[in-house]
Each structure stands twice: as C-alpha cells, then as structure tokens.
Amino acid sequence: MKHITKMTPGTGSTLKTPVLAVAIALASGSAWASGTLKDLAFASGPGGSVDITLTLSEPVGEPPVFTMDDPPRIVLDLPDTTNGLTERRRAIGVGATSSVSTAEAAGKTRVSIDLFRSAPYQVRTAGNQLILSIGGGSTAASAAVSNDPAKRLPATTEVVSVDFRRSSEGSGRLILKLTGEGAASEMSVDGSAVRVMLTNVSLPDSLAQNLDVTDFATPVESVSIKRAGNGAELVLQASGGFQPLAYQTGNEFVVEIDPVRDAVVTAEGQVVAPEKGYVGTPVTFNFQDIPVRTVLQLIAEESQLNIVAADSVQGNVTLRLINVPWDQALDLVLRAKSLDKRRADNVIWVAPQAEITEYEKAQADARIALEKRAELVTEYIAINYGSAEEIAKLLTDESKGNQQGGSGGGQDTEDRGGFLSERGTVSFDQRTNTLLLSDVPAKVEEIKRLVALLDRPVDQVLIEARIVIASESFARELGAKFGVSGAGDDSDGNIYTVSGSQAANNAMIGRAIDNRLNNRPGLSGIGQDLDSLSSSRLGVNLPVVNPAGSIGFAILGADYLLDLELSALEEEGRGEVVSSPRVITANQREASIKQGDEIGYTTLQQSQGGAAQYTVAFKEIVLELLVTPTITQDGRVYLVLKVKKDQLAGFVESPQGAVPQISKREISTAVLVDDGQTVVIGGVYEFSSREDLTKVPFLGDLPLLGNLFKTTNKQSAKAELLIFVSPKVLAVTGKTAR
C-alpha cells in the first residue's frame, strides 16, 4: 500500500504514515486558540507545486493532519474553529492537487485536499495563517518544492526542431519536437510577454534563435528561444488580448497563444458574444505527465457533467493552462491525444477518433440493414397548394410515374438519392394532385413532415409600374422680304432702272426701248409693268415658312417703289404621356402583361421561279411589363423586371411601300424594394438646342438695317423618361404576418 510522505518542517526527514494514521502535532507545543476560518487561497509554484493558505481570525498552531492513499487525500482538522467560508469546495487543478473542500462538524472545521496522486507536503504557520505546501507528485516536483538548485534533475530530453504555425482560429503555435516525453515546464505571463521554462530539456546551439512571426497574423509578434542553465527558456511577445496555453502530446511540446475577442454591445444594450468562444468556467491546470483519464475526471467535476471514457482512452499528458475555460481545456486534451467526443444532454462520451468513427459507421449500417428488412407502408398525401408532380421530382428525380388511374411506381436503384430509402417509391396522380408514397414507416413519417412544410400557400405580390414621358419644345423664327424698284431719266435722255430681280428690270428696260422707238415718253407704262411683276420686285426674300403673323410696308415715291414685309413665328409645346401597367402574381412566379398594336407593312420576296412576291409583315408596338418577385424573410420584395414602351415615330418609304419606324424605350433590371415603397428604377433626360441664321452677305451684318437682310430660327426641346415601380405584398389569409 502506498503512503503519502509528510515532510516535517526544519528537518528534511520524512515520516511514513499509514492509511487514516493520525499525526497529531502536540509535539510542536503550540496551543490552538478558538476562532473562525475566514479565507482560503492558493498559489501555484514551480514543478506543479502549490501553496494553500488558510487565514483564521486568531493566531494558530500546527493542526492535526492525516492522509489517505485510496483515494489520495490530505486532511487537516482545525479544532474549536467555525467555518466562515461561503464556498464549500474550490477547484485547484495544479500539479498533484485537485481541489480543496471545507466542512464544519462537532465544533471543528475539517479541510480536505483531494489529490490526483501521492505527493509530499509541508505545513507551516505564520501568525493567523496556516500554509500547506504540496509538491507536484514527481521527483522533479519534490526538487522544486525544496527550492534547492543543486537537486534539479539534469536534462532528460533534447529539442530536435522548432516550428511556428497559425491555426484556423488565428492562434499562434510554437511547436518544439523533442527526443522524448516528460518535459517539465513552468509558464508565466508578464504583461505582453509569455515566458515558458523547460527545466529538463537541452537546447542545441543551432536552435537558439529569435523569430519574427508578425506575418503569420496571430497575437504573437516574436519568439525568443535560448538556453537557461540546464534547460531552455521560451519567450513569446504578444499583442492585443490573448490567452496562453502550454501542453505536451507525445514528443511535441506546444505553446499556443489564442486571441481573445471582446464582446460587442449593440445600440439596444445587448451584449453579443464573439463569433467563436468557449463559455465554460475558467480553470488552471499544471499537470506533469498526468493520466488523461484523471484530467477528464477533473474536468467532469468542474463542468458538472458526466464524462464517460472508453477503455481505450489511455496515456499521459502534460498541461500548463492558466484561466482556460473547461470546455476549451477538454478540446485541447482531446486534440493532443487524438480523441473525440459525443454529447447527449449532460453526458459526454470520450473515445479515440477511430473508435467513434467505427461506432457511428456501425450504427449507420445497422439502420440501413433495418430499413432493408422493414415492412413497406403506403400513404396517399393530398397536395393543396403545390404541384404533386414537382414535389415528386423533389423527393427523387428517378420517379417518372404519371398515370391517371392512381397507380404508379418508381425505379428501385441503389443510386436513387433524394429523400426516399433504397426501397422507397413515389408517384403522383395529376388529376387529383395526390402523392402516392411507398416506403418504410420512418421514411414515410419524415416525408409527410417535409410535405407539410412545403405544401403551404404563398403570398402574392401586386406590382404596379408607371412610365412617364414628358416633353417640352420651343421655337422662334424671324424673317423679312425687302425690295426697291423704280425708273428715272436725266436731262440728257438717259433712263435708269432698278428692281429686286432681273425679270422686273428687263421688263422696265424693254418698255423704255419700246417707248423710244415709238416716240413715246421714256417712262411711259413702266409703272404698269412693275405692278404686274409684284413677286419679282423683292431683292431680299427671307421670310418665315409658316409665319404666325406678318406685316407689310410699301413706299411709293415719284420714281421709285419700296416693298417691305416682316414675318415671325413663335411656337411652344408641352406634353406628358403616363402609362401604368399592373399585375398580380405569386411569390417567385413570373408574370407578364402586354398592350399595344401590330403595324403591317409589305415586303418583297423572290419566289423559287424568280417572280416577285409581296407579303405582309407586322411589327409590334406594345407596352409590356415582365416581372418575377421574391419576398425576402424581412418582408421586402426583390424584383427581377423588364419594362418596355414602344411608340410609332413615323414611316420610312421604300420601293415596296412604307415601313414603320418605332421609338423604343426599355429597361431590364433587378431591385430590392420595401413593401409598398415606390422607387424610380430608371430615367432618361434629353435636351437639344439649335440656332439657324440665313442672311445676305455684308448687308445682313449691318447694325439694325441688317435685320432686313436675314432670317433667324431658334429651337430648343426637352424630353424626360421616368419609370417607377411599386410592389405590394398581399398576404394570404390565415398565414402569420411577416
């Protein structure tokens, strides 16, 4: 039978105590005063050692202490002491120490320290404090408790290689490959530096190095690996929030720095946890080569869950964890030993990954075998809102039955897929919209639940579009007709003529020659010729083509005639065309509405004999709305739509006849709109401006008078096209409102 070794203070000698042997500390001569146990605290030390400090209300002497081997335990009895602690049990999980429990009975308080394994201990007092130091339960731990550097063990393993990696969760991992197991480690955190001491691990000179690991995008920025006496020292510089872990699995020693993401507080005051995190109670573990089953037992006590470990769960693990959630510690142990877990309510089953995989495969094989032997049942499922044919295709693409008499079948193939079992078949009756299902009872119930979920009325959507075409035009024209005509003679008998055209001038010259030959006065009858040639008297003829108004002036002198006509036009136009197609359709169903004309025109085609043959073709001029709505989970409507508005612009003449010319306005888009909201999905704005000037060179540039020798034309036009759309969800009666 094993015994726990008690190290008496000041001597270094040991005393073997049997099971339940009482070591009464009367020899110390200390008197025990009555009081109250006010506080219990612990602090971890090197090599897995731990100091448990009991604070009482009065000065104390050394209390009675006894030990147990099965299970390993150290018990202290505090006589005439009441228990003032509210927490009856406190987990420690450091080295060989599992937890501390306190209880008051019969006028005394008992303090029980549960151990993972036998370990040396030491009791000392300091005023009103009682300190119990417990070793890590190994030779290395005992040497650490003695605090004697001369007793430290020499290196038992050596570093073979060093590697740094980034995990999928963003953690930084420093991996040291060793020649053996059982590395003794001590980890501490100083601000942003994580320091790990390996007391029995030798480090070759070639592996002592400084690493810059910033590019890995982990909390770790740099790593320093160097010798420290007979061991090695690892220093990892980190930034931001982080959580350090250290563990050994096989011959690999791993230091892992996990990022810690802070919780987010929403505008409503709700606290949102990080995307991925552990929620277990934080624990501190410092294990040196401890059995995995013992670690699982400790985690079960902390989590208040039942953990069942398979017989094949074996081996030891070395862990150094500080304030790590218990569920993360469990995952870490499982990963280190290639284990996996399955949870059902408050029971967790732990086994090797291969064993769990084999178990689940055997379960699946048993279920398949049971389905193959189960009796088939037949169900007739009436479909109310959907299509029995579409649901049958959804269940399995292999079923093609469609017989009106209500019979049908399916192909019994192993590669069927879908929701049916290997022996299941499904058909449908199109006349009654009924599914005909034959399968094992479990599959039949599963498909009935699926059909009940799918066969529901869908909401409908009213889509209304407005196409607004607004146009505005303005035109102004100014023109003039101007001419001077006349004839005269001088004392020498010379005759002079002037007119706005060569024809009028020739007429007057001809009349003057005729008068001279017939001995009549030279200017006789010239006025009648000018009157008959009124349209030819104008030297400047730049009028408005279709004037809105005109004014004429004429000045008749003794020997001349002045003609002047001013014309002007100002034109304004405004127009607006509004088209409003609307349509109702079911959710995710395409709808189309169209209105318009077909314009016919003739075309010429060559027949096979070479003779020309005229045929009539048609062009559509329509207003069309084509839309597919999808109602989103938040009550909005996603529209995939196409809107078209054609207009006859005129005809183009061809040898075969007039061909219609069509102005097209069309938009094709997809938009997300709130229920009942009206939005502009498209628009086109056109503006044109034109100025024309026709004038007589030089004369048209004269100030003021130049207006008589030119015509001006100014035109401007604006056109705007806007397309609006407004969806409205028409909820089906009886359905829950969104």
XYZ file of C-alpha atoms in Angstrom, residues 12 62 67 130 160 169 192 195 224 237 272 309 321 333 361-362 398 469 498 503 510 525 580 585 591 644 650:
27
model
C 14.085 17.364 5.975
C 0.052 23.342 13.759
C -3.542 11.278 4.944
C -1.770 28.231 8.112
C 15.169 18.322 -32.313
C -8.861 30.118 -35.486
C 2.653 41.101 -23.177
C 7.697 33.008 -20.626
C 12.942 34.061 -28.484
C 5.891 38.553 -27.286
C -23.157 39.878 -28.161
C -14.260 7.493 -21.131
C -3.130 26.148 -18.567
C -6.750 17.323 -24.240
C -20.492 3.644 -39.074
C -21.809 0.523 -37.366
C -35.903 8.851 -60.598
C -42.803 60.550 -70.814
C -33.642 99.426 -110.501
C -37.034 89.909 -114.733
C -37.970 96.670 -122.645
C -46.113 102.426 -118.829
C -49.419 52.376 -65.748
C -48.510 37.141 -59.246
C -45.852 37.436 -64.621
C -40.905 48.175 -72.425
C -43.430 57.551 -88.458
